[in-house]
Coordinates of C-alpha atoms and ligand atoms in Angstrom, one line a residue:
M182 CA 0.0 0.0 0.0
R183 CA 1.7 3.1 -1.3
Y184 CA 0.8 6.8 -1.7
T185 CA 1.1 8.3 -5.1
S186 CA 0.7 11.8 -6.6
T187 CA -2.5 13.3 -8.0
R188 CA -0.5 14.4 -11.0
D189 CA 1.8 11.5 -11.7
Q190 CA 0.8 7.9 -11.0
R191 CA 4.5 6.7 -11.4
V192 CA 5.2 8.3 -8.0
T193 CA 5.2 5.9 -5.1
K194 CA 5.8 6.8 -1.5
T195 CA 5.3 5.4 1.9
S196 CA 3.1 7.5 4.1
Q197 CA 6.2 8.5 6.1
Q198 CA 7.9 9.8 3.0
A199 CA 4.7 11.6 2.0
I200 CA 4.4 13.3 5.3
K201 CA 8.1 14.3 5.4
Q202 CA 8.0 15.7 1.9
G203 CA 4.5 17.4 2.1
I204 CA 4.0 17.8 -1.6
S205 CA 5.1 15.8 -4.6
E206 CA 8.0 16.9 -6.8
E207 CA 5.9 17.8 -9.8
G208 CA 3.5 19.8 -7.7
G209 CA 0.8 17.1 -7.2
L210 CA -0.6 16.1 -3.8
F211 CA -0.1 12.8 -2.2
V212 CA -3.1 10.4 -2.3
L213 CA -3.8 6.8 -1.3
P214 CA -5.2 4.9 -4.3
H215 CA -8.2 2.5 -3.9
L216 CA -9.5 4.2 -0.7
T217 CA -12.6 2.0 -0.6
D218 CA -10.5 -1.1 -0.2
Y219 CA -9.9 -0.1 3.4
R220 CA -12.7 -0.4 6.0
I221 CA -13.1 0.7 9.6
A222 CA -15.5 -1.6 11.6
L223 CA -17.8 0.7 13.5
Q224 CA -19.3 -1.9 15.8
D225 CA -15.8 -2.5 17.2
L226 CA -15.5 1.1 18.2
L227 CA -18.8 1.6 20.1
G228 CA -17.9 3.2 23.5
A229 CA -14.2 3.7 22.4
D230 CA -12.5 7.0 23.4
Y231 CA -11.0 9.4 20.9
E232 CA -7.5 8.1 21.1
T233 CA -8.7 4.5 20.4
I234 CA -10.7 5.7 17.4
A235 CA -7.7 7.7 16.2
Q236 CA -5.5 4.6 16.4
H237 CA -7.8 2.6 14.2
V238 CA -8.1 5.3 11.6
L239 CA -4.4 6.1 11.5
M240 CA -3.2 2.5 11.5
T241 CA -5.5 2.0 8.5
L242 CA -4.3 5.0 6.5
L243 CA -0.7 5.2 7.7
P244 CA 0.2 1.5 7.7
D245 CA 4.0 1.9 7.6
F246 CA 4.1 3.5 11.0
N247 CA 5.0 1.3 13.9
T248 CA 1.8 0.7 15.9
A249 CA 3.2 1.4 19.3
S250 CA 4.9 4.6 18.1
L251 CA 1.6 5.7 16.6
K252 CA -0.3 5.1 19.8
K253 CA 2.3 7.1 21.7
A254 CA 2.1 10.0 19.2
I255 CA -1.7 10.1 19.4
H256 CA -1.4 10.1 23.2
L257 CA 1.1 13.0 23.2
A258 CA -1.1 15.0 20.8
Y259 CA -4.4 14.6 22.6
R260 CA -3.8 13.6 26.2
Q261 CA -3.7 17.1 27.7
N262 CA -3.8 19.7 25.0
F263 CA -7.6 19.9 24.6
S264 CA -10.0 21.3 27.2
D265 CA -12.7 18.6 26.6
K266 CA -11.9 15.0 27.2
R267 CA -13.9 13.9 24.2
I268 CA -11.5 16.2 22.2
T269 CA -14.3 16.9 19.6
P270 CA -17.6 16.9 21.6
I271 CA -21.0 16.7 19.9
R272 CA -23.7 19.1 21.2
K273 CA -27.4 19.1 20.4
V274 CA -28.6 22.5 19.2
G275 CA -32.2 22.9 18.2
D276 CA -33.0 20.2 15.6
F277 CA -29.4 19.5 14.6
H278 CA -26.0 18.6 16.1
V279 CA -22.9 20.7 16.3
L280 CA -19.4 19.0 16.3
E281 CA -17.2 21.3 18.3
L282 CA -13.7 21.2 16.9
F283 CA -12.3 24.2 18.8
H284 CA -11.2 22.9 22.2
G285 CA -7.5 22.8 21.3
P286 CA -4.7 25.1 22.2
T287 CA -5.5 27.8 19.6
S288 CA -9.4 27.5 19.7
A289 CA -9.8 26.5 16.0
F290 CA -10.2 23.1 14.3
K291 CA -6.7 23.2 12.8
D292 CA -5.4 22.1 16.2
V293 CA -6.8 18.6 15.8
G294 CA -4.5 18.0 12.8
L295 CA -1.6 20.2 13.9
Q296 CA -1.2 18.7 17.4
L297 CA -0.6 15.4 15.8
L298 CA 1.3 16.3 12.6
P299 CA 4.5 17.2 14.5
Q300 CA 4.4 13.8 16.3
L301 CA 4.0 12.0 13.0
M302 CA 6.8 14.1 11.4
R303 CA 9.2 13.2 14.2
L304 CA 8.5 9.5 13.6
A305 CA 9.1 10.0 9.9
L306 CA 12.4 11.8 10.2
D307 CA 15.8 10.2 10.0
L308 CA 18.5 11.2 12.4
E309 CA 20.2 13.5 10.0
D310 CA 17.1 15.2 8.7
R311 CA 16.5 18.9 9.2
I312 CA 13.1 20.0 8.1
M313 CA 11.8 23.6 7.6
I314 CA 8.0 23.5 7.7
L315 CA 6.3 26.1 5.6
A316 CA 2.7 27.3 6.1
A317 CA 0.7 29.8 4.3
T318 CA -2.2 30.7 6.5
S319 CA -5.5 32.5 6.4
G320 CA -5.1 32.8 10.1
D321 CA -5.8 29.5 11.9
T322 CA -3.3 27.1 10.4
G323 CA -0.4 29.4 11.2
T324 CA -1.3 29.8 14.8
A325 CA -2.0 26.1 15.2
A326 CA 1.2 25.1 13.3
L327 CA 3.4 27.4 15.4
Q328 CA 1.9 25.8 18.6
G329 CA 2.3 22.3 17.3
F330 CA 5.9 22.6 16.0
K331 CA 7.5 25.0 18.4
N332 CA 10.7 23.6 19.9
V333 CA 10.1 20.2 18.1
P334 CA 13.7 18.9 17.5
Q335 CA 15.0 18.8 13.9
T336 CA 12.3 21.2 12.7
G337 CA 11.9 24.8 12.1
I338 CA 8.6 26.5 11.1
T339 CA 8.1 29.6 8.9
V340 CA 4.6 31.0 8.6
F341 CA 3.3 33.6 6.1
Y342 CA 0.0 35.3 6.5
P343 CA -1.7 38.1 4.5
D344 CA -1.1 41.4 6.2
H345 CA -4.6 42.9 7.1
G346 CA -6.1 39.5 6.0
V347 CA -6.4 37.8 9.4
S348 CA -8.3 38.8 12.5
P349 CA -6.5 40.9 15.2
I350 CA -6.8 38.0 17.6
Q351 CA -5.2 35.6 15.1
E352 CA -2.4 38.1 14.4
Q353 CA -1.8 38.5 18.1
Q354 CA -1.7 34.7 18.5
M355 CA 0.9 34.4 15.8
L356 CA 3.1 37.3 16.9
T357 CA 3.2 36.2 20.5
T358 CA 4.2 32.6 19.8
T359 CA 7.4 31.6 21.6
G360 CA 9.8 28.8 20.5
K361 CA 13.3 29.2 19.2
N362 CA 12.5 27.5 15.8
T363 CA 9.4 29.7 14.9
R364 CA 9.3 32.5 12.3
V365 CA 6.3 34.6 11.3
F366 CA 5.9 37.0 8.4
P367 CA 3.0 39.1 7.2
I368 CA 3.0 39.4 3.4
A369 CA 1.9 42.3 1.2
G370 CA -0.7 40.2 -0.6
N371 CA -3.7 37.8 0.1
F372 CA -3.8 34.2 1.1
D373 CA -3.8 32.8 -2.4
Q374 CA -0.7 34.7 -3.2
A375 CA 1.0 33.3 -0.1
Q376 CA -0.2 29.8 -0.8
S377 CA 0.9 30.0 -4.5
A378 CA 4.3 31.3 -3.5
V379 CA 4.8 28.5 -1.0
K380 CA 3.7 25.8 -3.6
A381 CA 6.1 27.3 -6.1
L382 CA 9.0 27.1 -3.7
F383 CA 8.3 23.4 -3.2
T384 CA 8.9 22.7 -6.8
D385 CA 11.7 25.2 -7.3
T386 CA 14.8 23.1 -7.8
G387 CA 17.2 26.1 -7.5
F388 CA 15.7 27.0 -4.2
A389 CA 15.9 23.4 -3.0
A390 CA 19.6 23.3 -3.8
R391 CA 20.3 26.4 -1.8
L392 CA 18.4 24.8 1.2
Q393 CA 20.3 21.6 0.6
A394 CA 23.5 23.5 1.0
E395 CA 22.3 24.2 4.6
Q396 CA 21.3 20.5 4.8
V397 CA 17.6 21.5 5.1
T398 CA 14.6 20.2 3.3
L399 CA 11.1 21.6 3.1
S400 CA 7.8 20.3 4.3
A401 CA 4.2 21.6 4.6
A402 CA 1.9 22.1 7.5
N403 CA -1.1 23.0 5.4
S404 CA -3.8 20.4 4.6
I405 CA -1.8 19.7 1.4
N406 CA 0.2 17.5 3.8
I407 CA -1.6 14.1 4.4
G408 CA -0.2 14.1 7.9
R409 CA -2.4 17.0 8.6
L410 CA -5.4 15.8 6.7
I411 CA -5.6 12.2 8.0
P412 CA -6.0 13.2 11.7
Q413 CA -9.1 15.1 10.6
V414 CA -10.7 11.9 9.4
V415 CA -10.9 10.7 13.0
Y416 CA -13.4 13.2 14.2
Y417 CA -16.0 12.2 11.7
F418 CA -15.9 8.7 13.2
A419 CA -15.8 10.2 16.7
A420 CA -18.9 12.3 16.0
Y421 CA -20.8 9.5 14.5
L422 CA -20.0 7.2 17.4
Q423 CA -21.1 9.8 19.9
L424 CA -24.4 10.1 18.2
V425 CA -24.8 6.3 18.3
N426 CA -23.7 6.0 21.9
S427 CA -26.2 8.7 22.9
H428 CA -29.0 7.0 20.9
A429 CA -29.5 10.1 18.7
I430 CA -29.1 7.7 15.7
Q431 CA -28.9 4.0 15.2
L432 CA -25.7 2.2 14.1
G433 CA -25.7 2.3 10.3
E434 CA -28.1 5.2 9.9
P435 CA -26.8 7.8 7.5
V436 CA -26.0 11.4 8.5
N437 CA -25.1 14.6 6.6
F438 CA -22.1 16.7 7.6
T439 CA -22.0 20.4 6.8
V440 CA -18.5 21.8 6.7
P441 CA -17.4 25.4 6.5
T442 CA -15.0 25.2 3.6
G443 CA -11.9 27.1 2.4
N444 CA -9.0 24.9 1.2
F445 CA -11.4 21.9 1.1
G446 CA -9.3 19.9 3.6
D447 CA -11.8 19.5 6.3
V448 CA -14.6 18.3 4.0
L449 CA -12.3 16.1 2.1
A450 CA -11.4 14.3 5.4
G451 CA -15.2 13.6 5.5
F452 CA -15.0 12.0 2.1
Y453 CA -12.2 9.8 3.4
A454 CA -14.4 8.8 6.3
K455 CA -17.2 7.9 3.9
A456 CA -14.8 5.9 1.8
L457 CA -13.7 3.9 4.9
G458 CA -17.4 3.0 5.5
L459 CA -18.8 5.7 7.7
P460 CA -22.5 6.1 6.8
I461 CA -22.5 9.6 5.4
H462 CA -25.2 10.6 2.9
K463 CA -24.1 14.1 1.9
L464 CA -21.1 16.2 2.7
I465 CA -22.2 19.8 2.4
A466 CA -19.4 22.2 1.6
A467 CA -20.3 25.7 2.8
A468 CA -18.4 28.7 1.3
N469 CA -18.5 32.4 2.2
A470 CA -18.9 35.0 -0.5
N471 CA -15.7 33.7 -2.1
R472 CA -18.0 31.1 -3.6
E473 CA -15.8 29.4 -6.3
I474 CA -16.1 26.0 -4.6
A475 CA -19.9 26.3 -4.3
D476 CA -20.3 27.2 -7.9
F477 CA -18.0 24.3 -8.9
L478 CA -20.1 21.8 -7.0
D479 CA -23.1 23.1 -8.9
T480 CA -21.7 23.4 -12.4
G481 CA -18.5 21.5 -12.7
I482 CA -16.7 24.8 -13.6
Y483 CA -14.0 26.1 -11.4
D484 CA -13.4 29.7 -12.1
R485 CA -11.3 31.9 -9.9
N486 CA -11.4 34.9 -12.3
R487 CA -13.3 37.1 -10.0
P488 CA -12.5 39.6 -7.3
F489 CA -11.1 38.4 -4.0
L490 CA -13.5 39.3 -1.2
K491 CA -12.7 40.0 2.4
T492 CA -15.4 38.6 4.6
V493 CA -16.3 38.1 8.3
A494 CA -15.0 34.6 8.0
P495 CA -11.4 35.3 7.0
S496 CA -10.1 31.7 7.4
M497 CA -12.3 30.8 4.4
D498 CA -11.3 33.8 2.2
I499 CA -9.7 31.4 -0.3
Q500 CA -10.2 31.3 -4.1
I501 CA -8.2 28.1 -4.8
S502 CA -9.4 25.2 -2.8
S503 CA -6.2 23.1 -3.0
N504 CA -7.6 19.8 -1.7
L505 CA -10.3 19.7 -4.4
E506 CA -7.4 18.3 -6.5
R507 CA -7.5 15.1 -4.4
L508 CA -11.3 14.7 -5.0
L509 CA -10.8 15.1 -8.7
Y510 CA -8.2 12.3 -8.6
Y511 CA -10.7 9.9 -7.0
K512 CA -13.7 11.0 -8.9
S513 CA -11.9 10.8 -12.3
G514 CA -11.2 7.1 -11.6
E515 CA -7.7 7.9 -10.3
D516 CA -6.7 9.5 -13.6
S517 CA -3.5 11.5 -12.8
A518 CA -3.0 12.6 -16.4
Y519 CA -6.5 14.1 -16.4
V520 CA -5.9 15.9 -13.0
A521 CA -2.6 17.2 -14.2
M522 CA -4.3 18.7 -17.3
L523 CA -7.0 20.4 -15.2
M524 CA -4.4 21.8 -12.8
K525 CA -2.5 23.1 -15.8
D526 CA -5.7 24.8 -17.0
L527 CA -6.2 26.4 -13.6
A528 CA -2.6 27.7 -13.5
K529 CA -2.8 29.1 -17.0
T530 CA -6.3 30.5 -17.3
G531 CA -7.6 30.4 -13.7
R532 CA -10.4 28.1 -14.8
Y533 CA -11.2 24.5 -15.6
Q534 CA -14.3 22.4 -16.3
V535 CA -14.6 18.7 -15.4
R536 CA -16.3 16.0 -17.5
S537 CA -20.0 15.4 -16.8
D538 CA -19.4 11.9 -15.5
V539 CA -16.8 13.4 -13.0
L540 CA -19.3 16.0 -11.9
A541 CA -22.0 13.5 -11.5
A542 CA -19.8 11.3 -9.3
I543 CA -18.9 14.3 -7.2
Q544 CA -22.5 15.4 -6.8
A545 CA -23.4 11.9 -5.6
D546 CA -21.4 12.7 -2.4
F547 CA -21.3 16.5 -2.1
A548 CA -23.6 19.4 -2.1
G549 CA -22.4 23.0 -2.0
G550 CA -23.7 26.5 -1.1
F551 CA -22.5 29.9 0.1
A552 CA -23.4 32.6 2.6
T553 CA -22.9 36.3 2.4
D554 CA -21.7 38.4 5.4
E555 CA -25.4 39.5 6.0
Q556 CA -26.5 35.9 6.1
V557 CA -23.7 35.0 8.5
A558 CA -24.8 37.8 10.9
E559 CA -28.4 36.7 10.6
A560 CA -27.4 33.1 11.4
I561 CA -25.4 34.1 14.5
A562 CA -28.2 36.2 15.9
K563 CA -30.9 33.6 15.1
V564 CA -29.2 30.6 16.6
W565 CA -28.3 32.6 19.7
Q566 CA -31.9 33.8 20.2
Q567 CA -33.6 30.6 19.3
D568 CA -31.2 28.0 20.8
G569 CA -28.9 29.9 23.1
Y570 CA -25.9 28.7 21.1
L571 CA -23.2 31.2 20.1
M572 CA -21.5 30.5 16.7
D573 CA -18.4 32.0 15.3
P574 CA -18.7 33.4 11.7
H575 CA -17.2 30.4 10.0
T576 CA -19.6 28.0 11.7
A577 CA -22.4 30.4 10.9
V578 CA -21.5 30.2 7.2
G579 CA -22.0 26.4 7.6
Y580 CA -25.3 26.9 9.5
S581 CA -26.7 29.2 6.8
V582 CA -25.8 26.7 4.0
M583 CA -27.1 23.8 6.0
Q584 CA -30.5 25.5 6.2
Q585 CA -30.5 26.3 2.5
Y586 CA -29.7 22.6 1.8
R587 CA -32.4 21.3 4.2
A588 CA -35.0 23.4 2.4
T589 CA -34.4 21.1 -0.7
G590 CA -36.2 18.4 1.3
D591 CA -33.4 16.1 2.5
T592 CA -34.4 15.0 6.0
T593 CA -31.2 13.1 6.9
P594 CA -30.0 14.0 10.5
N595 CA -27.4 16.9 10.3
V596 CA -24.1 17.5 11.9
L597 CA -22.6 21.0 11.6
L598 CA -18.9 21.3 12.1
A599 CA -18.1 24.2 14.4
T600 CA -14.6 25.2 13.3
A601 CA -13.7 28.1 15.7
S602 CA -14.6 29.5 19.1
P603 CA -16.8 32.6 18.8
Y604 CA -14.2 34.4 21.0
K605 CA -11.7 34.2 18.1
F606 CA -13.8 36.6 16.1
P607 CA -15.5 38.7 18.8
R608 CA -16.1 41.8 16.5
A609 CA -18.2 40.0 13.9
V610 CA -20.1 38.2 16.6
T611 CA -20.7 41.4 18.6
K612 CA -22.0 43.2 15.5
A613 CA -24.3 40.3 14.6
L614 CA -25.8 40.3 18.1
D615 CA -26.4 44.1 17.7
L616 CA -24.3 44.8 20.9
P617 CA -22.2 48.0 21.2
V618 CA -19.0 47.7 19.2
S619 CA -16.5 49.9 21.0
G620 CA -12.9 49.1 22.2
D621 CA -10.5 46.5 21.0
D622 CA -11.2 42.8 20.4
F623 CA -10.3 41.9 24.0
S624 CA -12.9 44.2 25.5
L625 CA -15.4 42.9 23.0
M626 CA -14.5 39.4 24.2
K627 CA -15.3 40.4 27.8
Q628 CA -18.6 41.9 26.8
L629 CA -19.6 38.7 25.0
Q630 CA -18.7 36.7 28.0
Q631 CA -21.0 38.9 30.2
V632 CA -23.8 38.5 27.7
S633 CA -23.4 34.8 27.0
G634 CA -22.1 33.4 30.2
L635 CA -19.7 31.3 28.1
A636 CA -16.1 31.1 29.4
I637 CA -13.4 32.7 27.3
P638 CA -10.8 29.9 26.4
A639 CA -7.7 30.4 28.5
N640 CA -5.4 30.7 25.6
L641 CA -7.4 33.7 24.2
A642 CA -7.8 35.3 27.6
R643 CA -4.1 35.2 28.1
L644 CA -3.3 37.0 24.9
A645 CA -4.5 40.4 26.0
G646 CA -1.6 41.2 28.2
M647 CA 1.1 39.9 25.8
T648 CA 3.5 42.0 23.8
P649 CA 3.7 41.0 20.1
Q650 CA 7.0 40.8 18.3
P651 CA 7.4 43.6 15.8
K652 CA 5.8 43.1 12.3
H653 CA 8.1 42.9 9.2
V654 CA 5.8 42.9 6.2
I655 CA 7.5 41.4 3.2
A656 CA 6.6 41.0 -0.5
P657 CA 5.6 37.6 -1.8
A658 CA 8.7 37.6 -3.9
A659 CA 10.9 37.9 -0.8
M660 CA 9.5 34.7 0.8
G661 CA 12.3 32.5 -0.4
T662 CA 15.0 34.7 1.1
A663 CA 13.1 34.9 4.4
I664 CA 12.9 31.0 4.5
L665 CA 16.7 30.7 3.8
D666 CA 17.5 33.2 6.5
A667 CA 15.2 31.5 8.9
A668 CA 16.8 28.1 8.1
K669 CA 20.3 29.4 8.7
E670 CA 19.3 30.9 12.1
V671 CA 17.1 28.1 13.3
F672 CA 19.5 25.2 12.4
D673 CA 22.7 27.2 13.2
D674 CA 22.7 26.2 16.8
D675 CA 22.7 22.5 15.9
S676 CA 22.9 21.1 19.4
R677 CA 19.7 22.7 20.4
V678 CA 17.5 21.7 17.5
R679 CA 19.0 18.3 16.8
S680 CA 18.0 16.0 19.7
G681 CA 19.6 12.8 18.4
N682 CA 17.4 9.8 18.7
N683 CA 13.8 10.8 18.8
R684 CA 12.1 7.5 18.1
Ligands
LIG263 C1 -9.3 26.7 8.0 C2 -10.7 27.0 8.5 C3 -11.8 26.7 7.7 C4 -11.7 26.0 6.3 O1 -11.2 24.7 6.4 P1 -10.5 24.0 5.1 O2 -10.0 22.7 5.5 O3 -9.5 25.0 4.6 O4 -11.6 23.9 4.1 C5 -13.0 26.9 8.3 N1 -13.2 27.6 9.4 C6 -12.1 27.9 10.2 C7 -12.3 28.6 11.5 C8 -10.8 27.6 9.7 O5 -9.8 28.0 10.5

């Protein structure tokens, strides 16, 4: 069982190699062929805790890892870094269920993948390896990746975020991260420019040679890395099993998951869960006003030739949903030449159209929709007033699209993925509730706490008094140099970062 590339089926890698490398040489993403050959037996997992479910899913999808090491890695990631012992608790809200993914150290769902990825990376590294992790972030990945990788031996991490393109809280989280191996740069550009530049550096052989001279190789912390994506498959199983254990559904009964979507990683993890046998009827991908992915799921045409919009859900302000490439691979019958052609079209013209049979296969599993900022505000206010549940703007995008979808008549039970704590985006939430909007985000947090009675997560409360490092905004074209400088500094003091045997 080997991973291959979405763009070149001649590529074969073990899962450890795929995690270490992040992205394939020719720019494709690593994928596991014949996904539906693997099965998770749900009845064996009834009553199991999160770590046990994680072991089953990871042993299935990452078979070349040593079982005992994997178990230990999972334990290190989840034993004490989440504020709820279920890790991803399910909550009943009105006539649907919310899957809360924000109880980790940075209060967004990225923590679920990024607490485990560094542990998997350590297991995949050889003694001599020195890895610089790159992350382009729309806010939450950067913060969670910095937390996950800080002070991890043999690794450095460099994060790029769009200046003025993340929330003040997210920026404060990134600029106050400690750790000798962490570097953070705002760039003069948007997320897609940051992500494109990062992807280009991965396939730039000249750049690789300059890093090689420092004995450093690159890897990725974005959901383009399967080591980040596969841990996200676990919570679909954990959610379903919680519903069965609480008798909300019967074992085998199908459910729908609605997923606030940007880079298409989270919802793709749901597709993996379905392929492994989880009874999912539809995966509903919810976009904000940057609605490329919603239009694609409707029409089969992906077209990013439109203005980039800044919305109240900044972590989803993304025009190129990278992980869609993996879905195209599976739904085209694992045709890497076809995927390579579509991706070439996208790079050249900003647009591609899939064959009708591919679209039909996608629509069998997925529905899509989008919500405007106005709809997001309405959703936050409505669910608060009706059900006493406070949603962050990303989750509210999901709610709005879930309701649009339900209006089409599908009565399957619904699980909405809640991707961030409302306290991470206090300004948008305050405005939506029609409360006074004065003062900085931290005073808005306190006001929200008084109104809602909901505790502010400790990691966010702590941020208020911290002094951020100074900002150095750089141009996208200067990212390569920034990485080289970071690599030299981080790996210069070898004794510190290289721990020796870490197995
Ligand atoms: C990253 C993020 C999303 C989008 O997830 P993708 O995997 O990129 O589709 C949604 N909501 C929040 C809060 C996020 O941080």
